mmCIF file of C-alpha atoms and ligand atoms in Angstrom:
data_model
loop_
_atom_site.group_PDB
_atom_site.id
_atom_site.type_symbol
_atom_site.label_atom_id
_atom_site.label_comp_id
_atom_site.label_asym_id
_atom_site.label_seq_id
_atom_site.Cartn_x
_atom_site.Cartn_y
_atom_site.Cartn_z
ATOM 1 C CA MET A 1 85.622 114.328 85.481
ATOM 2 C CA ARG A 2 84.274 114.928 88.885
ATOM 3 C CA ILE A 3 85.181 112.667 92.061
ATOM 4 C CA THR A 4 81.675 111.653 93.453
ATOM 5 C CA ASP A 5 82.676 109.309 96.112
ATOM 6 C CA VAL A 6 85.871 108.365 97.972
ATOM 7 C CA ILE A 7 85.645 105.276 100.017
ATOM 8 C CA ASP A 8 88.230 103.670 102.482
ATOM 9 C CA GLU A 9 88.238 100.097 101.086
ATOM 10 C CA ALA A 10 91.191 98.647 103.305
ATOM 11 C CA GLU A 11 94.212 99.772 105.231
ATOM 12 C CA GLY A 12 95.811 102.110 102.782
ATOM 13 C CA ILE A 13 93.538 101.407 100.059
ATOM 14 C CA ARG A 14 90.843 103.928 98.828
ATOM 15 C CA SER A 15 88.438 103.837 95.864
ATOM 16 C CA PHE A 16 87.219 106.771 93.851
ATOM 17 C CA ARG A 17 84.089 107.126 91.772
ATOM 18 C CA LEU A 18 84.295 109.459 88.731
ATOM 19 C CA GLN A 19 81.646 110.973 86.610
ATOM 20 C CA ALA A 20 81.557 113.215 83.669
ATOM 21 C CA GLU A 21 81.386 116.799 84.962
ATOM 22 C CA ASN A 22 78.154 117.186 82.811
ATOM 23 C CA GLY A 23 76.824 114.063 84.212
ATOM 24 C CA GLY A 24 76.917 112.544 80.653
ATOM 25 C CA GLU A 25 77.746 109.001 79.434
ATOM 26 C CA LEU A 26 81.604 108.019 79.525
ATOM 27 C CA PRO A 27 83.469 106.157 76.711
ATOM 28 C CA PRO A 28 82.795 102.498 76.998
ATOM 29 C CA PHE A 29 85.711 100.271 78.334
ATOM 30 C CA THR A 30 86.245 96.450 78.410
ATOM 31 C CA PRO A 31 87.355 94.574 81.605
ATOM 32 C CA GLY A 32 90.961 94.894 82.202
ATOM 33 C CA ALA A 33 91.183 98.375 80.934
ATOM 34 C CA HIS A 34 92.837 101.304 82.687
ATOM 35 C CA ILE A 35 92.891 105.067 82.361
ATOM 36 C CA ASN A 36 95.535 107.774 82.862
ATOM 37 C CA ILE A 37 94.738 110.180 85.476
ATOM 38 C CA ARG A 38 96.438 113.626 85.513
ATOM 39 C CA LEU A 39 97.156 114.645 88.920
ATOM 40 C CA GLY A 40 98.877 117.958 88.194
ATOM 41 C CA ALA A 41 102.333 119.241 87.626
ATOM 42 C CA GLY A 42 103.134 116.664 84.945
ATOM 43 C CA LEU A 43 102.249 113.835 87.282
ATOM 44 C CA VAL A 44 100.135 111.094 85.204
ATOM 45 C CA ARG A 45 99.402 107.702 86.588
ATOM 46 C CA GLN A 46 97.704 104.756 85.251
ATOM 47 C CA TYR A 47 94.834 102.977 87.272
ATOM 48 C CA SER A 48 92.922 99.942 86.210
ATOM 49 C CA LEU A 49 88.915 100.518 86.052
ATOM 50 C CA ALA A 50 87.612 98.435 88.881
ATOM 51 C CA GLY A 51 83.790 99.099 88.175
ATOM 52 C CA ASP A 52 81.393 97.308 85.803
ATOM 53 C CA SER A 53 81.987 97.873 82.130
ATOM 54 C CA ALA A 54 78.187 97.814 81.635
ATOM 55 C CA ASP A 55 77.832 101.039 83.632
ATOM 56 C CA ASN A 56 78.538 103.866 81.092
ATOM 57 C CA GLY A 57 78.036 106.452 83.671
ATOM 58 C CA THR A 58 80.785 106.011 86.153
ATOM 59 C CA TYR A 59 84.358 104.941 86.378
ATOM 60 C CA ARG A 60 85.882 103.538 89.515
ATOM 61 C CA VAL A 61 89.506 103.191 90.492
ATOM 62 C CA ALA A 62 91.248 102.003 93.693
ATOM 63 C CA VAL A 63 94.633 103.141 94.757
ATOM 64 C CA LEU A 64 96.983 101.917 97.507
ATOM 65 C CA ARG A 65 98.841 104.817 99.246
ATOM 66 C CA GLU A 66 102.538 104.204 98.907
ATOM 67 C CA ASP A 67 104.563 106.531 101.117
ATOM 68 C CA GLN A 68 107.934 105.429 99.587
ATOM 69 C CA GLY A 69 106.435 105.730 95.783
ATOM 70 C CA ARG A 70 106.881 108.420 93.320
ATOM 71 C CA GLY A 71 104.035 110.727 94.431
ATOM 72 C CA GLY A 72 101.016 109.561 92.496
ATOM 73 C CA SER A 73 99.325 107.578 95.186
ATOM 74 C CA LYS A 74 99.818 110.288 97.919
ATOM 75 C CA ALA A 75 98.399 112.894 95.201
ATOM 76 C CA ILE A 76 95.242 110.924 94.493
ATOM 77 C CA HIS A 77 94.636 110.015 98.311
ATOM 78 C CA ALA A 78 94.519 113.832 98.901
ATOM 79 C CA VAL A 79 91.524 114.224 96.510
ATOM 80 C CA VAL A 80 88.035 114.541 97.938
ATOM 81 C CA ALA A 81 84.413 114.175 96.647
ATOM 82 C CA GLY A 82 83.558 117.131 94.432
ATOM 83 C CA ASP A 83 87.257 117.656 93.234
ATOM 84 C CA THR A 84 87.863 117.479 89.278
ATOM 85 C CA LEU A 85 90.483 115.469 87.450
ATOM 86 C CA GLY A 86 91.644 115.181 83.984
ATOM 87 C CA ILE A 87 91.559 111.619 82.575
ATOM 88 C CA SER A 88 92.294 109.736 79.292
ATOM 89 C CA THR A 89 90.058 107.488 77.390
ATOM 90 C CA PRO A 90 90.419 103.870 78.609
ATOM 91 C CA ARG A 91 92.933 101.618 77.131
ATOM 92 C CA ASN A 92 93.092 97.880 77.481
ATOM 93 C CA ASN A 93 96.368 95.990 77.753
ATOM 94 C CA PHE A 94 94.622 93.290 79.689
ATOM 95 C CA PRO A 95 91.680 91.931 77.964
ATOM 96 C CA LEU A 96 89.643 88.821 78.796
ATOM 97 C CA ALA A 97 89.633 85.944 76.461
ATOM 98 C CA GLY A 98 86.371 85.302 74.528
ATOM 99 C CA PHE A 99 84.179 82.443 74.331
ATOM 100 C CA GLU A 100 86.923 80.112 73.161
ATOM 101 C CA ALA A 101 88.077 79.925 76.806
ATOM 102 C CA SER A 102 86.381 77.260 78.857
ATOM 103 C CA PHE A 103 87.767 78.558 82.213
ATOM 104 C CA HIS A 104 89.396 81.730 83.593
ATOM 105 C CA LEU A 105 91.736 81.667 86.543
ATOM 106 C CA LEU A 106 92.351 84.773 87.914
ATOM 107 C CA ILE A 107 95.211 85.580 90.413
ATOM 108 C CA ALA A 108 95.384 89.004 92.048
ATOM 109 C CA GLY A 109 98.046 90.433 94.591
ATOM 110 C CA GLY A 110 97.017 93.393 96.788
ATOM 111 C CA ILE A 111 95.939 96.260 94.729
ATOM 112 C CA GLY A 112 96.034 93.957 91.719
ATOM 113 C CA ILE A 113 92.507 93.105 92.511
ATOM 114 C CA THR A 114 91.064 96.264 90.671
ATOM 115 C CA PRO A 115 91.184 94.887 87.006
ATOM 116 C CA MET A 116 89.742 91.666 88.317
ATOM 117 C CA LEU A 117 86.571 93.361 89.511
ATOM 118 C CA SER A 118 85.492 94.479 86.152
ATOM 119 C CA MET A 119 86.503 91.024 84.835
ATOM 120 C CA ILE A 120 84.338 89.304 87.401
ATOM 121 C CA ALA A 121 81.305 91.337 86.527
ATOM 122 C CA GLU A 122 81.636 90.328 82.889
ATOM 123 C CA LEU A 123 82.400 86.674 83.596
ATOM 124 C CA GLU A 124 79.291 86.584 85.692
ATOM 125 C CA ARG A 125 77.260 88.173 82.807
ATOM 126 C CA ARG A 126 78.591 85.646 80.381
ATOM 127 C CA LYS A 127 77.924 82.731 82.897
ATOM 128 C CA ALA A 128 81.678 81.820 82.219
ATOM 129 C CA GLU A 129 83.626 79.296 84.574
ATOM 130 C CA TRP A 130 86.111 81.284 86.568
ATOM 131 C CA LEU A 131 87.869 81.291 89.875
ATOM 132 C CA LEU A 132 89.949 84.079 91.609
ATOM 133 C CA HIS A 133 92.780 83.605 94.037
ATOM 134 C CA TYR A 134 93.153 87.006 95.822
ATOM 135 C CA CYS A 135 96.313 87.230 97.772
ATOM 136 C CA THR A 136 96.813 90.035 100.523
ATOM 137 C CA ARG A 137 98.900 90.450 103.597
ATOM 138 C CA SER A 138 96.013 90.514 105.908
ATOM 139 C CA ARG A 139 92.063 90.489 106.186
ATOM 140 C CA GLU A 140 92.730 94.406 107.073
ATOM 141 C CA ARG A 141 94.547 94.898 103.809
ATOM 142 C CA THR A 142 92.053 93.172 101.649
ATOM 143 C CA ALA A 143 90.048 95.743 99.777
ATOM 144 C CA PHE A 144 86.535 95.027 98.501
ATOM 145 C CA ARG A 145 85.973 92.415 101.140
ATOM 146 C CA GLU A 146 82.274 93.025 101.622
ATOM 147 C CA GLU A 147 81.671 93.311 97.815
ATOM 148 C CA LEU A 148 83.416 89.968 97.207
ATOM 149 C CA GLN A 149 82.047 88.093 100.275
ATOM 150 C CA PRO A 150 78.994 86.344 98.454
ATOM 151 C CA LEU A 151 81.566 85.025 95.844
ATOM 152 C CA VAL A 152 83.678 83.911 98.432
ATOM 153 C CA GLU A 153 80.780 81.876 100.011
ATOM 154 C CA ALA A 154 80.088 80.618 96.521
ATOM 155 C CA GLY A 155 83.527 79.259 96.369
ATOM 156 C CA LYS A 156 84.517 81.499 93.289
ATOM 157 C CA VAL A 157 86.954 83.570 95.348
ATOM 158 C CA VAL A 158 89.548 82.194 97.584
ATOM 159 C CA LEU A 159 91.282 84.623 99.931
ATOM 160 C CA HIS A 160 94.970 84.073 100.956
ATOM 161 C CA HIS A 161 96.607 86.083 103.700
ATOM 162 C CA ASP A 162 100.492 85.464 104.078
ATOM 163 C CA GLY A 163 101.296 87.970 106.805
ATOM 164 C CA GLY A 164 103.954 89.433 104.693
ATOM 165 C CA ASP A 165 105.718 86.146 103.959
ATOM 166 C CA PRO A 166 104.820 85.081 100.540
ATOM 167 C CA ALA A 167 106.143 81.565 101.459
ATOM 168 C CA LYS A 168 103.009 81.146 103.597
ATOM 169 C CA GLY A 169 100.613 82.378 100.940
ATOM 170 C CA LEU A 170 99.341 80.904 97.779
ATOM 171 C CA ASP A 171 101.719 78.429 96.148
ATOM 172 C CA ILE A 172 101.394 80.212 92.674
ATOM 173 C CA ALA A 173 104.206 77.798 91.066
ATOM 174 C CA ALA A 174 102.066 74.679 91.954
ATOM 175 C CA LEU A 175 98.859 76.281 90.765
ATOM 176 C CA LEU A 176 100.314 76.891 87.471
ATOM 177 C CA ALA A 177 102.511 73.932 86.938
ATOM 178 C CA GLU A 178 99.915 72.128 84.651
ATOM 179 C CA TYR A 179 98.215 73.533 81.744
ATOM 180 C CA GLN A 180 94.634 72.254 80.758
ATOM 181 C CA PRO A 181 93.473 73.109 77.211
ATOM 182 C CA GLY A 182 90.819 75.953 77.137
ATOM 183 C CA HIS A 183 92.102 77.518 80.310
ATOM 184 C CA HIS A 184 93.354 81.048 80.564
ATOM 185 C CA VAL A 185 95.278 82.600 83.440
ATOM 186 C CA TYR A 186 95.273 86.389 84.274
ATOM 187 C CA VAL A 187 97.707 87.776 86.842
ATOM 188 C CA CYS A 188 97.971 91.202 88.320
ATOM 189 C CA GLY A 189 100.077 91.996 91.503
ATOM 190 C CA PRO A 190 103.324 93.180 92.943
ATOM 191 C CA LYS A 191 106.695 92.498 91.170
ATOM 192 C CA GLY A 192 107.417 89.477 93.189
ATOM 193 C CA MET A 193 104.131 87.826 92.414
ATOM 194 C CA MET A 194 104.536 88.509 88.598
ATOM 195 C CA GLN A 195 108.022 87.053 88.642
ATOM 196 C CA ILE A 196 106.803 83.816 90.368
ATOM 197 C CA ALA A 197 103.883 83.567 87.871
ATOM 198 C CA LYS A 198 106.089 84.223 84.787
ATOM 199 C CA ALA A 199 108.491 81.527 85.811
ATOM 200 C CA ALA A 200 105.573 79.105 86.532
ATOM 201 C CA VAL A 201 103.729 79.272 83.241
ATOM 202 C CA GLY A 202 106.228 77.307 81.028
ATOM 203 C CA ALA A 203 103.620 74.750 80.266
ATOM 204 C CA TRP A 204 100.941 77.221 79.064
ATOM 205 C CA PRO A 205 100.558 78.447 75.501
ATOM 206 C CA PRO A 206 101.567 82.082 75.561
ATOM 207 C CA HIS A 207 98.204 83.202 74.189
ATOM 208 C CA CYS A 208 96.429 81.754 77.346
ATOM 209 C CA VAL A 209 98.575 83.781 79.700
ATOM 210 C CA HIS A 210 97.774 87.409 80.601
ATOM 211 C CA PHE A 211 99.780 89.718 82.790
ATOM 212 C CA GLU A 212 99.018 93.238 83.814
ATOM 213 C CA HIS A 213 102.049 95.096 85.367
ATOM 214 C CA PHE A 214 101.550 98.334 87.118
ATOM 215 C CA ALA A 215 105.034 99.147 87.564
ATOM 216 C CA ALA A 216 108.384 98.683 85.314
ATOM 217 C CA THR A 217 110.162 95.520 85.310
ATOM 218 C CA GLU A 218 113.848 95.651 85.816
ATOM 219 C CA LEU A 219 115.952 95.343 82.558
ATOM 220 C CA THR A 220 118.309 92.423 82.257
ATOM 221 C CA SER A 221 121.857 93.528 81.912
ATOM 222 C CA GLU A 222 121.499 92.199 78.264
ATOM 223 C CA ASP A 223 118.611 94.400 77.686
ATOM 224 C CA ALA A 224 120.072 97.314 79.317
ATOM 225 C CA ALA A 225 123.145 97.288 77.258
ATOM 226 C CA TRP A 226 121.374 98.250 74.173
ATOM 227 C CA ASP A 227 121.083 101.636 75.633
ATOM 228 C CA LYS A 228 124.672 102.077 74.509
ATOM 229 C CA LYS A 229 124.085 101.401 70.858
ATOM 230 C CA PRO A 230 122.739 104.443 68.924
ATOM 231 C CA PHE A 231 120.313 103.863 65.768
ATOM 232 C CA LYS A 232 118.141 105.757 63.519
ATOM 233 C CA ILE A 233 114.536 106.223 63.217
ATOM 234 C CA LYS A 234 113.104 107.049 59.677
ATOM 235 C CA ILE A 235 109.350 108.587 59.640
ATOM 236 C CA ALA A 236 107.739 106.547 56.900
ATOM 237 C CA ARG A 237 105.456 109.405 56.004
ATOM 238 C CA THR A 238 107.999 112.237 55.630
ATOM 239 C CA GLY A 239 111.192 110.225 55.079
ATOM 240 C CA GLN A 240 113.023 112.302 57.495
ATOM 241 C CA VAL A 241 115.737 110.643 59.538
ATOM 242 C CA VAL A 242 116.216 111.194 63.262
ATOM 243 C CA ASN A 243 119.447 110.080 65.032
ATOM 244 C CA VAL A 244 118.852 108.232 68.410
ATOM 245 C CA PRO A 245 122.135 108.682 70.153
ATOM 246 C CA ALA A 246 123.453 106.201 72.793
ATOM 247 C CA ARG A 247 121.707 106.684 76.256
ATOM 248 C CA VAL A 248 118.941 108.970 74.814
ATOM 249 C CA GLY A 249 115.512 107.567 74.494
ATOM 250 C CA ALA A 250 113.627 107.349 71.092
ATOM 251 C CA VAL A 251 110.780 109.448 72.479
ATOM 252 C CA ASP A 252 113.299 112.285 73.406
ATOM 253 C CA ALA A 253 115.143 112.131 69.970
ATOM 254 C CA LEU A 254 111.736 112.303 68.157
ATOM 255 C CA ARG A 255 110.581 115.136 70.344
ATOM 256 C CA ASN A 256 113.753 117.029 69.938
ATOM 257 C CA ALA A 257 113.179 116.708 66.178
ATOM 258 C CA GLY A 258 109.783 118.331 66.461
ATOM 259 C CA TYR A 259 107.328 115.045 66.581
ATOM 260 C CA GLU A 260 104.768 114.824 69.267
ATOM 261 C CA ILE A 261 104.696 111.463 70.873
ATOM 262 C CA GLU A 262 102.051 110.843 73.495
ATOM 263 C CA THR A 263 103.481 109.043 76.711
ATOM 264 C CA SER A 264 102.393 108.419 80.096
ATOM 265 C CA CYS A 265 104.457 105.629 82.242
ATOM 266 C CA LEU A 266 107.767 106.145 80.080
ATOM 267 C CA GLU A 267 108.613 102.568 81.491
ATOM 268 C CA GLY A 268 106.829 100.284 78.907
ATOM 269 C CA TYR A 269 103.874 99.050 80.974
ATOM 270 C CA CYS A 270 101.014 101.487 80.191
ATOM 271 C CA GLY A 271 100.504 101.067 76.291
ATOM 272 C CA THR A 272 100.321 104.829 75.502
ATOM 273 C CA CYS A 273 103.225 104.989 73.208
ATOM 274 C CA ILE A 274 102.481 102.115 70.988
ATOM 275 C CA THR A 275 103.629 102.814 67.443
ATOM 276 C CA ARG A 276 103.487 100.861 64.269
ATOM 277 C CA TYR A 277 106.767 100.017 62.639
ATOM 278 C CA THR A 278 107.267 98.938 58.962
ATOM 279 C CA GLU A 279 110.856 98.067 58.812
ATOM 280 C CA GLY A 280 113.730 97.187 61.269
ATOM 281 C CA ASP A 281 114.249 95.001 63.998
ATOM 282 C CA PRO A 282 113.282 96.622 67.373
ATOM 283 C CA VAL A 283 114.608 95.482 70.774
ATOM 284 C CA HIS A 284 111.276 95.377 72.728
ATOM 285 C CA ARG A 285 111.770 96.110 76.394
ATOM 286 C CA ASP A 286 108.064 96.670 77.364
ATOM 287 C CA THR A 287 105.579 94.407 79.165
ATOM 288 C CA VAL A 288 102.637 95.238 77.040
ATOM 289 C CA LEU A 289 103.163 93.743 73.632
ATOM 290 C CA SER A 290 102.392 89.985 72.791
ATOM 291 C CA ALA A 291 104.770 88.203 70.557
ATOM 292 C CA ALA A 292 102.349 88.627 67.636
ATOM 293 C CA ASP A 293 101.954 92.403 68.368
ATOM 294 C CA ARG A 294 105.807 92.714 68.410
ATOM 295 C CA LYS A 295 105.822 91.901 64.708
ATOM 296 C CA SER A 296 104.177 95.260 63.773
ATOM 297 C CA TYR A 297 104.244 97.552 67.079
ATOM 298 C CA VAL A 298 106.920 98.856 69.226
ATOM 299 C CA MET A 299 106.502 100.624 72.531
ATOM 300 C CA LEU A 300 108.613 103.601 71.809
ATOM 301 C CA CYS A 301 109.517 104.718 75.240
ATOM 302 C CA ARG A 302 111.544 101.734 76.049
ATOM 303 C CA ALA A 303 112.606 100.294 72.761
ATOM 304 C CA ARG A 304 115.959 100.228 71.163
ATOM 305 C CA SER A 305 116.916 98.775 67.913
ATOM 306 C CA ARG A 306 119.121 95.795 66.641
ATOM 307 C CA SER A 307 118.993 97.124 63.165
ATOM 308 C CA ARG A 308 120.674 100.467 62.092
ATOM 309 C CA MET A 309 117.288 102.036 61.111
ATOM 310 C CA LEU A 310 113.969 101.469 62.520
ATOM 311 C CA VAL A 311 111.027 102.849 60.206
ATOM 312 C CA ILE A 312 107.880 103.889 62.050
ATOM 313 C CA ASP A 313 104.598 105.162 61.032
ATOM 314 C CA ILE A 314 103.633 108.244 63.076
HETATM 315 S S1 FES B 1 104.600 105.536 77.854
HETATM 316 FE FE1 FES B 1 103.747 103.830 78.783
HETATM 317 S S2 FES B 1 104.510 102.152 77.573
HETATM 318 FE FE2 FES B 1 105.425 103.875 76.713
#
């Protein structure tokens, strides 16, 4: 993919437009999808697509530069127009509900605005009822301000600046305290915001609540303790049994046994390592799968097993 435009969108935030090197059509995506971008030397990062899914010639991502981060944001901020980058096809762990939803409530924190932009384009096309609360530290750190201004004026986007003190920002707990039938809520933002939102949606049916994480959540001590328990994985196709020792990940154990497992974040939030299982009782420690998905799928990079054996389909 060739980078065609690099735009400073706000303090520390840059957007990048990507097109196929041959100028051809790109694989389609649905709002809320992300791509993996390879940034060299084994560095792969996930970025939500922030463009309109109806545009099949361009992808747009936006990235907050994090000087204390693990290096991905600094690497992509060094990219200039004309450079080329390798990417994956889009994957969506954060899809919009369909026409059964009567209202879509979007809550974005900081760079969590990116998937919301593709959602807004689609919701406008559908003539759906929606409202976005966009929370940032300050006006200067609010990306896509000009693009969103007409929607701010139309009352569909509400900006909140907290000056760095979440107590002065949007009261998410109050906003989500009550559920109204037909409403769906979508939340993407920093860890603190996600925790508050998760704690606040008790009244909402799980299928009406949609979260997109862009970092791993910390494991509870109970979840972390499963690392000490070894288990076995059986490959349904071959019958081969692979031992997963204590403190060794399932992905490493399978790779050591010669199986190729595609991974990206290795922390249970990108969806790349999704695997079907047919027997066993996995300990799910990801933030991707819904309760229904967990009956048949497991995110191998973070999972352990309650049962002695997990039978997987790879
Ligand atoms: S590699 Fe990202 S969820 Fe497993």
